[in-house]
Short mmCIF file of C-alpha atoms in Angstrom, two decimals:
data_model
loop_
_atom_site.label_atom_id
_atom_site.label_comp_id
_atom_site.label_asym_id
_atom_site.label_seq_id
_atom_site.Cartn_x
_atom_site.Cartn_y
_atom_site.Cartn_z
CA MET E 1 -15.23 11.48 2.36
CA GLY E 2 -13.64 11.68 -1.04
CA TYR E 3 -15.01 12.15 -4.51
CA LEU E 4 -17.44 9.26 -4.30
CA GLY E 5 -19.03 10.25 -1.00
CA ASN E 6 -18.23 6.88 0.62
CA HIS E 7 -20.05 5.03 -2.15
CA LEU E 8 -17.03 3.01 -3.30
CA ALA E 9 -18.69 -0.31 -2.41
CA THR E 10 -21.86 0.70 -4.26
CA LEU E 11 -19.87 1.74 -7.31
CA THR E 12 -17.81 -1.46 -7.33
CA VAL E 13 -20.78 -3.80 -7.03
CA GLY E 14 -22.77 -1.68 -9.51
CA VAL E 15 -20.03 -1.89 -12.13
CA PHE E 16 -19.85 -5.65 -11.60
CA ALA E 17 -23.64 -5.88 -12.01
CA VAL E 18 -23.53 -3.85 -15.22
CA ILE E 19 -20.76 -6.04 -16.62
CA LEU E 20 -22.64 -9.24 -15.76
CA THR E 21 -25.84 -7.87 -17.24
CA GLY E 22 -24.02 -6.87 -20.43
CA LEU E 23 -22.28 -10.21 -20.80
CA TRP E 24 -25.40 -12.29 -20.22
CA PRO E 25 -26.65 -12.36 -23.85
CA TYR E 26 -23.23 -13.39 -25.16
CA PHE E 27 -22.67 -16.36 -22.82
CA VAL E 28 -26.16 -17.87 -22.73
CA ASP E 29 -25.63 -20.05 -25.79
CA PHE E 30 -22.37 -21.66 -24.61
CA ALA E 31 -23.60 -23.98 -21.86
CA PRO E 32 -26.85 -24.45 -19.97
CA ILE E 33 -25.03 -24.12 -16.66
CA LEU E 34 -23.95 -20.59 -17.58
CA GLN E 35 -27.58 -19.60 -18.05
CA ILE E 36 -28.33 -20.79 -14.52
CA VAL E 37 -25.29 -18.95 -13.16
CA PHE E 38 -26.32 -15.71 -14.86
CA ILE E 39 -29.96 -16.09 -13.77
CA ILE E 40 -28.72 -16.27 -10.18
CA ALA E 41 -25.78 -13.83 -10.33
CA VAL E 42 -27.35 -10.86 -12.10
CA PRO E 43 -30.28 -10.28 -9.71
CA VAL E 44 -28.03 -10.92 -6.70
CA THR E 45 -25.50 -8.30 -7.79
CA TRP E 46 -28.24 -5.74 -8.47
CA PHE E 47 -29.75 -6.52 -5.04
CA LEU E 48 -26.32 -6.04 -3.43
CA THR E 49 -25.94 -2.74 -5.27
CA LEU E 50 -29.28 -1.56 -3.92
CA MET E 51 -28.44 -2.70 -0.38
CA CYS E 52 -25.04 -0.97 -0.48
CA TRP E 53 -26.67 2.24 -1.67
CA LEU E 54 -29.43 2.10 0.94
CA SER E 55 -27.06 1.33 3.79
CA GLN E 56 -24.77 4.21 2.82
CA LYS E 57 -27.72 6.58 2.54
CA SER E 58 -28.90 5.44 5.97
CA ASN E 59 -25.44 5.92 7.43
CA ASP E 60 -25.19 9.40 5.89
CA TYR E 61 -28.61 10.33 7.28
CA MET E 62 -27.86 9.01 10.76
CA HIS E 63 -24.55 10.84 11.06
CA LYS E 64 -25.23 14.12 9.30
CA HIS E 65 -26.27 15.95 12.48
CA VAL E 66 -23.21 14.98 14.49
CA SER E 67 -20.94 17.94 14.98
CA VAL E 68 -17.27 17.39 15.54
CA SER E 69 -15.77 19.76 18.05
CA THR E 70 -12.04 20.36 17.85
CA ASP E 71 -11.77 22.59 20.89
CA ASN E 72 -13.22 20.12 23.45
CA GLY E 73 -16.57 21.90 23.66
CA LYS E 74 -15.17 25.28 24.70
CA LYS E 75 -16.41 28.28 22.82
CA LYS E 76 -14.33 31.37 22.25
CA LEU E 77 -15.84 34.71 23.08
CA GLU E 78 -15.05 37.32 20.48
#
């Protein structure tokens, strides 16, 4: 599972969303097309971050009760 708890996709898209959000005020004055690109890209990346997080939470919830048996279902009597 690792240090991130299988949230690598969420972290990657979230960092990209933060970078786009932070760069938005600096690039708005350059060209009108950049304003349109940022108006579209910033909400989309935040939506993707939310969807990645929700899907990973759902996957974690659905598979948390599954037990992995290494001894093919045989129990040892002690």
